[in-house]
Each structure stands twice: as C-alpha cells, then as structure tokens.
Amino acid sequence: MNEELNELASAYVLGTLSAERRAEVERQLISDIELRRAVDYWEAKLLPLTNLAPPMEPSRQLWPRIQNTLQLGRAGVTAAVTWWNNLTLWRSLSVGGFATAAILAFVVSTQAPPQPRYMVVLVAPQDKNPGWVIQANTNNSLK
C-alpha cells in the first residue's frame, strides 16, 4: 500500500483532517478504489478498539458547562467586534485628533520666528587662541 495513501486514510478514519481536506477525501473516495480500500482497512483495524471501553453517559453538568464556555467565548469576540465597530468611539478620536492638530497649528503660527543670532570670534593673526567672542541679536544687543 502507498505510504502517503495509507497516512491519508488513517488520518481520515481517525478524524484528524481539517474540514477542507476531509471534504476533498470524501470526494476522492467516490472514484479512487485504492483510497477506499485503505479507508476500509483502517476502519476494520480501529473498529474493535471501540469495544474496549464501555459507553458512558456524560454528567448533567457537562452540557451547561459547554454552553457557558461557548457563550463566554462569543461574548469576548462580540465585545471586541463591538468596540472595533463603535462609531461614537471613532468619531470622538477623530474630533480629538482634529482639535489637537488645530491647537498645534495655532500655537506654531502665533509664535514669533526665532531671532537670528550671530557669533563673531576675534583672533589675532599670530595667535591661535580666541581673543574676543561676541554674540549679536537682531534687537541690536551685544553680549
């Protein structure tokens, strides 16, 4: 028996395939005789294992626990989706962003441009050390 075909048939019988792959195998079973034989082999091999453990009734609390778990899971997903699709939230964030941009534009436009500053370093031609350092502003002041 082909090794790949054998692995595929065993995974199909055990129920470990994804839903898409399982559907593909079921379509393939109609026309592929070798695959059908491999599936029959694995079913015959694994069927006796079902007789080893007696059937058991689940406890009364099992189904309510499953339902609660599913509802909690849905609630978390619903809360995330609700938050993401909350139009009021996105409108508020947009208004806040626009207000911040408008305030910054106003502050930047009302500030006086920085005054140019000039610095002069006077050095004697034969000396490499600065003699005088003078700073001048456009408001006619010297430092």
mmCIF file of C-alpha atoms in Angstrom, residues 24-73:
data_model
loop_
_atom_site.group_PDB
_atom_site.id
_atom_site.type_symbol
_atom_site.label_atom_id
_atom_site.label_comp_id
_atom_site.label_asym_id
_atom_site.label_seq_id
_atom_site.Cartn_x
_atom_site.Cartn_y
_atom_site.Cartn_z
ATOM 1 C CA GLU A 24 -11.580 16.569 -0.541
ATOM 2 C CA VAL A 25 -11.004 12.983 0.640
ATOM 3 C CA GLU A 26 -14.746 12.267 0.649
ATOM 4 C CA ARG A 27 -14.978 13.464 -2.974
ATOM 5 C CA GLN A 28 -11.910 11.388 -3.840
ATOM 6 C CA LEU A 29 -13.377 8.254 -2.204
ATOM 7 C CA ILE A 30 -16.089 8.116 -4.895
ATOM 8 C CA SER A 31 -13.619 7.404 -7.693
ATOM 9 C CA ASP A 32 -10.369 6.232 -6.037
ATOM 10 C CA ILE A 33 -10.582 2.493 -5.298
ATOM 11 C CA GLU A 34 -7.153 2.334 -3.622
ATOM 12 C CA LEU A 35 -8.101 5.096 -1.202
ATOM 13 C CA ARG A 36 -11.417 3.336 -0.478
ATOM 14 C CA ARG A 37 -9.535 0.097 0.297
ATOM 15 C CA ALA A 38 -7.126 1.961 2.603
ATOM 16 C CA VAL A 39 -10.037 3.596 4.437
ATOM 17 C CA ASP A 40 -11.798 0.225 4.780
ATOM 18 C CA TYR A 41 -8.565 -1.286 6.139
ATOM 19 C CA TRP A 42 -8.209 1.415 8.813
ATOM 20 C CA GLU A 43 -11.882 1.239 9.753
ATOM 21 C CA ALA A 44 -11.639 -2.526 10.194
ATOM 22 C CA LYS A 45 -8.412 -2.163 12.184
ATOM 23 C CA LEU A 46 -9.706 0.559 14.525
ATOM 24 C CA LEU A 47 -13.341 -0.559 14.950
ATOM 25 C CA PRO A 48 -12.538 -3.256 17.533
ATOM 26 C CA LEU A 49 -10.958 -0.584 19.754
ATOM 27 C CA THR A 50 -14.396 0.945 20.294
ATOM 28 C CA ASN A 51 -15.444 -2.200 22.187
ATOM 29 C CA LEU A 52 -12.634 -1.862 24.742
ATOM 30 C CA ALA A 53 -14.291 0.959 26.661
ATOM 31 C CA PRO A 54 -17.940 0.780 27.694
ATOM 32 C CA PRO A 55 -20.162 3.661 26.585
ATOM 33 C CA MET A 56 -20.674 6.313 29.252
ATOM 34 C CA GLU A 57 -23.337 8.907 29.774
ATOM 35 C CA PRO A 58 -21.949 12.405 30.242
ATOM 36 C CA SER A 59 -22.723 14.154 33.515
ATOM 37 C CA ARG A 60 -25.659 16.557 33.729
ATOM 38 C CA GLN A 61 -23.295 19.484 34.240
ATOM 39 C CA LEU A 62 -21.364 18.858 31.003
ATOM 40 C CA TRP A 63 -23.754 20.493 28.528
ATOM 41 C CA PRO A 64 -24.365 23.609 30.659
ATOM 42 C CA ARG A 65 -20.586 23.977 31.094
ATOM 43 C CA ILE A 66 -20.061 23.673 27.334
ATOM 44 C CA GLN A 67 -22.800 26.222 26.642
ATOM 45 C CA ASN A 68 -21.393 28.655 29.228
ATOM 46 C CA THR A 69 -17.934 28.316 27.744
ATOM 47 C CA LEU A 70 -19.250 28.957 24.248
ATOM 48 C CA GLN A 71 -21.255 31.970 25.411
ATOM 49 C CA LEU A 72 -18.236 33.422 27.219
ATOM 50 C CA GLY A 73 -16.137 32.922 24.103
#
